[in-house]
mmCIF file with all atom_site columns, C-alpha atoms in Angstrom:
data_model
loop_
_atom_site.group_PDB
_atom_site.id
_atom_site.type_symbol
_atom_site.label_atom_id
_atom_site.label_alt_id
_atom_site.label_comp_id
_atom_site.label_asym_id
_atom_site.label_entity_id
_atom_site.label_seq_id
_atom_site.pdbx_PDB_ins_code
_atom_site.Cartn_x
_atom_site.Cartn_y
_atom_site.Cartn_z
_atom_site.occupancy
_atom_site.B_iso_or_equiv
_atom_site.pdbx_formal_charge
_atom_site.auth_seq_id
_atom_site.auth_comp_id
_atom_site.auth_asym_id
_atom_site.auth_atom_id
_atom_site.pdbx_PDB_model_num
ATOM 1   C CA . UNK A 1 1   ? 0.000   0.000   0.000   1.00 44.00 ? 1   UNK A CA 1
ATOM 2   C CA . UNK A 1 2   ? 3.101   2.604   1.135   1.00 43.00 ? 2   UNK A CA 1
ATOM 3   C CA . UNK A 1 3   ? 4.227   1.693   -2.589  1.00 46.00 ? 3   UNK A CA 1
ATOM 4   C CA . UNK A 1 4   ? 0.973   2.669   -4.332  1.00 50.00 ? 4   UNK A CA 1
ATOM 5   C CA . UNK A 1 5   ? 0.708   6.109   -2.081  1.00 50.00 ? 5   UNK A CA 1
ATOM 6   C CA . UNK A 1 6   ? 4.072   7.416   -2.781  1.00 57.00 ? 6   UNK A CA 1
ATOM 7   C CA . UNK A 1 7   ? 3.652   6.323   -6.403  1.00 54.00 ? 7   UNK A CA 1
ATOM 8   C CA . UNK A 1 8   ? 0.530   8.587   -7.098  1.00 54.00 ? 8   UNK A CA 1
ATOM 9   C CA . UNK A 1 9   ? 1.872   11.360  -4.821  1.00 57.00 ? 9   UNK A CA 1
ATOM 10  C CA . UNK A 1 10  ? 5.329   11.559  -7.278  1.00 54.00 ? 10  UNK A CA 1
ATOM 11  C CA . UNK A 1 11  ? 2.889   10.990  -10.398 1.00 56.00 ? 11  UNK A CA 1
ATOM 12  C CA . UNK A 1 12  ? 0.927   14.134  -9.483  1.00 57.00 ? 12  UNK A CA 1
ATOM 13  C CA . UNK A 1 13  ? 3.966   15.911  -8.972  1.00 62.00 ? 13  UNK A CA 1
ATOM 14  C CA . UNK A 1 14  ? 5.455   15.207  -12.156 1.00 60.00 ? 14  UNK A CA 1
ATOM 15  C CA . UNK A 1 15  ? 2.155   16.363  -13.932 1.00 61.00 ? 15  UNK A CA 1
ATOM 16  C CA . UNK A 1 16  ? 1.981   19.346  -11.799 1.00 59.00 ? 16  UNK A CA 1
ATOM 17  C CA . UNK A 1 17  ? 4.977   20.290  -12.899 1.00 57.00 ? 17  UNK A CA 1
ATOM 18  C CA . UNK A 1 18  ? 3.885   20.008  -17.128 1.00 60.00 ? 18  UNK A CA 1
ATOM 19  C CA . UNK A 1 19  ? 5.813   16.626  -17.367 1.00 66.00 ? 19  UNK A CA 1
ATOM 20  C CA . UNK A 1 20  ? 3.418   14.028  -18.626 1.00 68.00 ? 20  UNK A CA 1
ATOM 21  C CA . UNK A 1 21  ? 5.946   12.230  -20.728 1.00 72.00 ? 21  UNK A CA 1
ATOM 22  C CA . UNK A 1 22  ? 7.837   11.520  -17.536 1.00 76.00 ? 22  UNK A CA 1
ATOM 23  C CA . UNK A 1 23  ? 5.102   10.531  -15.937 1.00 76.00 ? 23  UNK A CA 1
ATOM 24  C CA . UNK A 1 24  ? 3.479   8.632   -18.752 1.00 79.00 ? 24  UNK A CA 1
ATOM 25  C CA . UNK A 1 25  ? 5.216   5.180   -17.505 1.00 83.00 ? 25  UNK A CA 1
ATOM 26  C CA . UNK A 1 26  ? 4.254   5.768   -13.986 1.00 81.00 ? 26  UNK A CA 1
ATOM 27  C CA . UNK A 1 27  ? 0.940   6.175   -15.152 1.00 81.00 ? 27  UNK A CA 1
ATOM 28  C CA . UNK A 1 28  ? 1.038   3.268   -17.148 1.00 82.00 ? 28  UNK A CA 1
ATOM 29  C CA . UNK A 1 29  ? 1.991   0.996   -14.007 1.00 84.00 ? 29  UNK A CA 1
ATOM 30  C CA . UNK A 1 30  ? -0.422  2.562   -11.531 1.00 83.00 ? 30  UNK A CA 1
ATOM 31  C CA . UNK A 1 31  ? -3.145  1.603   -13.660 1.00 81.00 ? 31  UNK A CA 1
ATOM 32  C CA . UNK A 1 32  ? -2.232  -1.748  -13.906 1.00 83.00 ? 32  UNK A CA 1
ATOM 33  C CA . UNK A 1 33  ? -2.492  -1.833  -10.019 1.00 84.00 ? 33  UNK A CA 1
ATOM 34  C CA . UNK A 1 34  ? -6.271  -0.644  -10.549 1.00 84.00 ? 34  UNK A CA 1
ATOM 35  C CA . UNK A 1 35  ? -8.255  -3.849  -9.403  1.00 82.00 ? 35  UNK A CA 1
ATOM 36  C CA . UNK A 1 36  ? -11.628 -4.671  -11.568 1.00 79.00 ? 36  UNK A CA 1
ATOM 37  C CA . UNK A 1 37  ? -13.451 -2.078  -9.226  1.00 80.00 ? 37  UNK A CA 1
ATOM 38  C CA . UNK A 1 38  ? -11.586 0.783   -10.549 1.00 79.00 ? 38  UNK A CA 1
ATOM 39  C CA . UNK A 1 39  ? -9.731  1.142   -6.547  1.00 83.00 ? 39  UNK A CA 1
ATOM 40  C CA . UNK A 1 40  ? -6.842  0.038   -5.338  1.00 85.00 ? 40  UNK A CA 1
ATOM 41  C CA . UNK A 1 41  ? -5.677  -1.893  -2.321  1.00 84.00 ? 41  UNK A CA 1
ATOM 42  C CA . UNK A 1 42  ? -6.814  0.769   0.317   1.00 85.00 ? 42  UNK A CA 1
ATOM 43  C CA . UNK A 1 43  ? -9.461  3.809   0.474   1.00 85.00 ? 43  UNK A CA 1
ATOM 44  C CA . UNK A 1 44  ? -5.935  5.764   0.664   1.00 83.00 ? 44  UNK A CA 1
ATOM 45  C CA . UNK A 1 45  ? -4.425  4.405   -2.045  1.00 84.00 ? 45  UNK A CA 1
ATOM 46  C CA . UNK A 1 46  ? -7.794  5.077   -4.379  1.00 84.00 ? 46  UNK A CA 1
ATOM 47  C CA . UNK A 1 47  ? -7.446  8.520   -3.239  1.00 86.00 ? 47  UNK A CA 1
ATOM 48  C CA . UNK A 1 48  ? -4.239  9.499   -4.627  1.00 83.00 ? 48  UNK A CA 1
ATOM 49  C CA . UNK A 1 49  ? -4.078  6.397   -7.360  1.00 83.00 ? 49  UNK A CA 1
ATOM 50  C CA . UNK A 1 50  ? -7.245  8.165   -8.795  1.00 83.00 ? 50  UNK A CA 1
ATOM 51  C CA . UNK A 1 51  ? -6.127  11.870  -8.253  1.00 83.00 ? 51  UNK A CA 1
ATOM 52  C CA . UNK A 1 52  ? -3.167  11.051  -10.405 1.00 82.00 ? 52  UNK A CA 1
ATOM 53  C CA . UNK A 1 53  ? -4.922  9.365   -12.851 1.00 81.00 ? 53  UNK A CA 1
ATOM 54  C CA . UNK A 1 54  ? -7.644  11.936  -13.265 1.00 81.00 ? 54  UNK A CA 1
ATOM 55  C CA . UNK A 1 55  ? -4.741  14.263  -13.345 1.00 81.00 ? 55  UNK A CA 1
ATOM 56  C CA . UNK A 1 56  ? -3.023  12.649  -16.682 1.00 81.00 ? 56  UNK A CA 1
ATOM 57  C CA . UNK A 1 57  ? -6.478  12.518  -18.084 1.00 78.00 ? 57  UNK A CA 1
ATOM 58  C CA . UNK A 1 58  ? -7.046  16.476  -18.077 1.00 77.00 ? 58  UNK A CA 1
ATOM 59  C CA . UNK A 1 59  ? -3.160  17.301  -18.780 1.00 76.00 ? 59  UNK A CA 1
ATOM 60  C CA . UNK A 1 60  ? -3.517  14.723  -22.134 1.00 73.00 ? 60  UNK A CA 1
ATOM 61  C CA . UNK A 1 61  ? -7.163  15.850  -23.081 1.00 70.00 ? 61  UNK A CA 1
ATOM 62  C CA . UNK A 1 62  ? -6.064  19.734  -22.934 1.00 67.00 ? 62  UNK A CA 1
ATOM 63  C CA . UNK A 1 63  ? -2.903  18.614  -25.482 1.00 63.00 ? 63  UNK A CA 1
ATOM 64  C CA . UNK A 1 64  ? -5.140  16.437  -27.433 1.00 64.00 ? 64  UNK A CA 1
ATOM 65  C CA . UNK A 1 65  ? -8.495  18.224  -27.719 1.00 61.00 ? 65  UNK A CA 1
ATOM 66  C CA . UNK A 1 66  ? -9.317  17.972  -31.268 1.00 69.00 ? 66  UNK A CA 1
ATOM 67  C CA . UNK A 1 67  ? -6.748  15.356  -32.369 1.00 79.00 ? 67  UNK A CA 1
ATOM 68  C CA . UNK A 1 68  ? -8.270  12.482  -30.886 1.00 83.00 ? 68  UNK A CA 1
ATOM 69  C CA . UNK A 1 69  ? -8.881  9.883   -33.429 1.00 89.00 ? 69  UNK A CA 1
ATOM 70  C CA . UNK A 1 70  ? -8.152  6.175   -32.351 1.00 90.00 ? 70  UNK A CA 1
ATOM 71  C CA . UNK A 1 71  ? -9.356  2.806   -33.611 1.00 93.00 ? 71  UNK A CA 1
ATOM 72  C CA . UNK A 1 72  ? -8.736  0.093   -31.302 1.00 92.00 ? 72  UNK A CA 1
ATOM 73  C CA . UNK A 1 73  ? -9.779  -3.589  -32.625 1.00 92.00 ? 73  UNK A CA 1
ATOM 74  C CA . UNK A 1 74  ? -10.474 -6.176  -30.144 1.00 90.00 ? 74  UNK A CA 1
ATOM 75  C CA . UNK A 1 75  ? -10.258 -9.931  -31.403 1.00 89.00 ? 75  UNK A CA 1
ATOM 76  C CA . UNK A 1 76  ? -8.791  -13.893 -30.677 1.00 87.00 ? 76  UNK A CA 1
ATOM 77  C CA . UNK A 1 77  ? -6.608  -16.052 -32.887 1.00 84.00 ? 77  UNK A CA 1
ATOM 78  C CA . UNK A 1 78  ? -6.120  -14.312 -35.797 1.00 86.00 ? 78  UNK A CA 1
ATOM 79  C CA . UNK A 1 79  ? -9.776  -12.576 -36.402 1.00 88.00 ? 79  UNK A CA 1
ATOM 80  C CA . UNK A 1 80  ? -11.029 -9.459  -35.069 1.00 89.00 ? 80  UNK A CA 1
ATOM 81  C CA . UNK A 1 81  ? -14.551 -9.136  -33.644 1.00 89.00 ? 81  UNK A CA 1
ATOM 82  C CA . UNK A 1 82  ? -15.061 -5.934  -32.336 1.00 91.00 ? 82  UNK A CA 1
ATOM 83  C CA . UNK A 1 83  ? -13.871 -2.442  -33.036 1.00 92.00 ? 83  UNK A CA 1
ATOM 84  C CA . UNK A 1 84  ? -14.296 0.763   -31.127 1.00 92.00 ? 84  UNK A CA 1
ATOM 85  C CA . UNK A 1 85  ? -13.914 4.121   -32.543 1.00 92.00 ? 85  UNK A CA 1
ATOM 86  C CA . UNK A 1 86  ? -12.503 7.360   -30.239 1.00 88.00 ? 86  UNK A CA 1
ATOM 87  C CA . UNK A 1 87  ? -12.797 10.774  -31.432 1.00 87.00 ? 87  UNK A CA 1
ATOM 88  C CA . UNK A 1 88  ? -12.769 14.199  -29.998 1.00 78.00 ? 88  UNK A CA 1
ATOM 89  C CA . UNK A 1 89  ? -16.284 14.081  -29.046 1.00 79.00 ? 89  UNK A CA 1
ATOM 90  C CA . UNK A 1 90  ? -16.913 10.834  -27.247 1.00 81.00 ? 90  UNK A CA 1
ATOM 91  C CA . UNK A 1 91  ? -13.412 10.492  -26.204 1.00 78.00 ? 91  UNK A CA 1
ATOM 92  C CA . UNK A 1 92  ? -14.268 10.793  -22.245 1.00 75.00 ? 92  UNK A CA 1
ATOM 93  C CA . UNK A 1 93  ? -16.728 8.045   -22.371 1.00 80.00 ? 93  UNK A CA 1
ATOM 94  C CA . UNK A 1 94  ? -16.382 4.381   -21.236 1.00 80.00 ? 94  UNK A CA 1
ATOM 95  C CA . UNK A 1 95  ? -16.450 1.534   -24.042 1.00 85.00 ? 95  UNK A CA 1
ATOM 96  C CA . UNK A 1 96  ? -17.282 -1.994  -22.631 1.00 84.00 ? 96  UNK A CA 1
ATOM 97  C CA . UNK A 1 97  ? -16.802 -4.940  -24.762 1.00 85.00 ? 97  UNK A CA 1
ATOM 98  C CA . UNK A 1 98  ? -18.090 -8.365  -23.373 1.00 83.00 ? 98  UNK A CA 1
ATOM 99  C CA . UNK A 1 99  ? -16.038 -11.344 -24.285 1.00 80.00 ? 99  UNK A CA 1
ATOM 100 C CA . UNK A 1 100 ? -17.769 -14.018 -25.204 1.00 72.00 ? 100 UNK A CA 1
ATOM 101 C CA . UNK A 1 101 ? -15.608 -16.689 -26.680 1.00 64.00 ? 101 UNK A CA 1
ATOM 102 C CA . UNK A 1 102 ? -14.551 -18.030 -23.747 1.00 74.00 ? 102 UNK A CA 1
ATOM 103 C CA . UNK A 1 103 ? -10.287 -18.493 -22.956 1.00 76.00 ? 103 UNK A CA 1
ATOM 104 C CA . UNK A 1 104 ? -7.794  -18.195 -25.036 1.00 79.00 ? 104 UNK A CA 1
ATOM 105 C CA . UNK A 1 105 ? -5.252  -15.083 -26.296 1.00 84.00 ? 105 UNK A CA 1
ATOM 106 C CA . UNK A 1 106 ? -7.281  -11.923 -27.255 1.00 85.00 ? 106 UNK A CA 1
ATOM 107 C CA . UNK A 1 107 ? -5.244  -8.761  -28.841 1.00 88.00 ? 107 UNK A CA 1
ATOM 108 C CA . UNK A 1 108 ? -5.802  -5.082  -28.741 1.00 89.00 ? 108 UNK A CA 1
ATOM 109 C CA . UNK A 1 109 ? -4.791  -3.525  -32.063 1.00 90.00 ? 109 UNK A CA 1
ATOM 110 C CA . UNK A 1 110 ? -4.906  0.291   -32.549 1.00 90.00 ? 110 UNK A CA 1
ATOM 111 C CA . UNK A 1 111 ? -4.504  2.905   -34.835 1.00 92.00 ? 111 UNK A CA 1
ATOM 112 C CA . UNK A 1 112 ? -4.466  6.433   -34.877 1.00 91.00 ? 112 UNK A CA 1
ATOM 113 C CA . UNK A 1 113 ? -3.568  9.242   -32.486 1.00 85.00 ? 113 UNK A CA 1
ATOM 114 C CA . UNK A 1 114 ? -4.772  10.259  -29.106 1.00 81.00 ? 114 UNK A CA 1
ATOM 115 C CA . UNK A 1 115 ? -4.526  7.984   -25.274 1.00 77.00 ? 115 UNK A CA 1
ATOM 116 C CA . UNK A 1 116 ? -6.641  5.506   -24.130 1.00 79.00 ? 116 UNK A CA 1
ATOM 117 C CA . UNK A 1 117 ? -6.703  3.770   -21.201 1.00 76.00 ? 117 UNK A CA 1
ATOM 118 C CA . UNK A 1 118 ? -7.946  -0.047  -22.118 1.00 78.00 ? 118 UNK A CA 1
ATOM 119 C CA . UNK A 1 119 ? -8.728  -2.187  -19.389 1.00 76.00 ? 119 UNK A CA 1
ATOM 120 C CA . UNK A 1 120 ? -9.226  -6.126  -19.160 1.00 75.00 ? 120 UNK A CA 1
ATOM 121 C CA . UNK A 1 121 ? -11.657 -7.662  -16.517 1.00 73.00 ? 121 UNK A CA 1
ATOM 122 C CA . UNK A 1 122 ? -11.456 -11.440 -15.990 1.00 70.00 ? 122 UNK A CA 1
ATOM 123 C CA . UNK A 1 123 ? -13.392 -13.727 -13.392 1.00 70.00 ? 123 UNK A CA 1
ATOM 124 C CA . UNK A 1 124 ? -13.950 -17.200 -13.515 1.00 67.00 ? 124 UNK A CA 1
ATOM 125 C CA . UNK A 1 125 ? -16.446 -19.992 -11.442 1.00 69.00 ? 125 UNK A CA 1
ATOM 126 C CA . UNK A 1 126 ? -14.993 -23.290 -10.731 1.00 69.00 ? 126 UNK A CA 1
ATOM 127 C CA . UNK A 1 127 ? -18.119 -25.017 -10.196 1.00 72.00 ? 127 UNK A CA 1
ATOM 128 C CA . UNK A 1 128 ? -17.477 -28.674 -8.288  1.00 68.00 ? 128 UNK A CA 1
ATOM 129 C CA . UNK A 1 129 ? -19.612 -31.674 -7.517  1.00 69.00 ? 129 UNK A CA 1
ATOM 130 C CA . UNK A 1 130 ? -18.074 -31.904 -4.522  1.00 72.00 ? 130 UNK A CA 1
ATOM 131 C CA . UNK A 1 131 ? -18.553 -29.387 -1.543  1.00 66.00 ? 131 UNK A CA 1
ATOM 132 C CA . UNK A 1 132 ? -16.661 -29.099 1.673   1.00 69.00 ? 132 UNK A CA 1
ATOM 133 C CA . UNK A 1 133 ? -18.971 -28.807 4.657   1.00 69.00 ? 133 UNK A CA 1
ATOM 134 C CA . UNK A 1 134 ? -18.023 -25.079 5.755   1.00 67.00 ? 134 UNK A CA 1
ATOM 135 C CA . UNK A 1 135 ? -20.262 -25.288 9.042   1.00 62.00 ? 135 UNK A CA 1
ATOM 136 C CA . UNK A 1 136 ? -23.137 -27.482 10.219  1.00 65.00 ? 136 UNK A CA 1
ATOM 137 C CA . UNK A 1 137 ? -26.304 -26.068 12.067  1.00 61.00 ? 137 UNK A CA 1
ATOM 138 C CA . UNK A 1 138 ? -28.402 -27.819 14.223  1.00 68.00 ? 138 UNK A CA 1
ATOM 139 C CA . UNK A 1 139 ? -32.026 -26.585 15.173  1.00 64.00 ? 139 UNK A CA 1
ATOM 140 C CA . UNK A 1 140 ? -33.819 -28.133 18.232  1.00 68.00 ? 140 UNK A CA 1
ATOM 141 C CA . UNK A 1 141 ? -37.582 -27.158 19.534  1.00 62.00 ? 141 UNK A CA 1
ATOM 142 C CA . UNK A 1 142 ? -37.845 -26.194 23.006  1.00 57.00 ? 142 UNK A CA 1
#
């Protein structure tokens, strides 16, 4: 958790300071310690984790307000099945893709010009026939 705090802290202070490109691979790896909430490990760490990505967001949109263009293509194997298109006007809006092919290697391809922030979200079941007795309870009438 001390790791995550003192990362967003220096992340805002490098984009404070009008240095995005030095904080672009900070960025990069605090993001990757979002879990598939959007948090982090503590209330703290969300905080500042958040702060600093909020942060890049505005210093990046300002650069990039009408430049924006991006295609990103989603797909498994060696076929595509989903493509999402970013431009200056919808660029602050949340895609979601469902994957529905079950496991296996999916790519992101992209072209264009602009950030995105792209964000994978995998759970599983592991259903069994047999179940471990986690507690018993016993009723008895008075």
């Amino acid at each position: 958790a001390v790791v995550s705090t003192q990362s967003g802290h220096y992340g805002r202070d490098l984009m404070s300071k009008g240095k995005v490109d030095d904080a672009l691979p900070l960025i990069m790896w605090l993001a990757n310690q979002r879990n598939e909430n959007g948090g982090f490990r503590s209330s703290q760490d969300t905080v500042i984790g958040l702060q600093a990505l909020s942060r890049f967001a505005a210093l990046t949109n300002a650069e990039m307000i009408e430049k924006t263009d991006l295609v990103i293509l989603i797909g498994k194997g060696s076929k595509y099945f989903d493509r999402i298109r970013i431009k200056g006007q919808n660029k602050l809006s949340t895609k979601e893709v469902h994957l529905h092919n079950g496991p296996g290697k999916y790519k992101i391809r992209w072209t264009g010009y602009g950030t995105a922030f792209v964000q994978l979200i995998s759970t599983y079941h592991i259903s069994s026939k047999e179940y471990e007795k986690v507690f018993m309870l016993e009723a008895r009438g008075g």
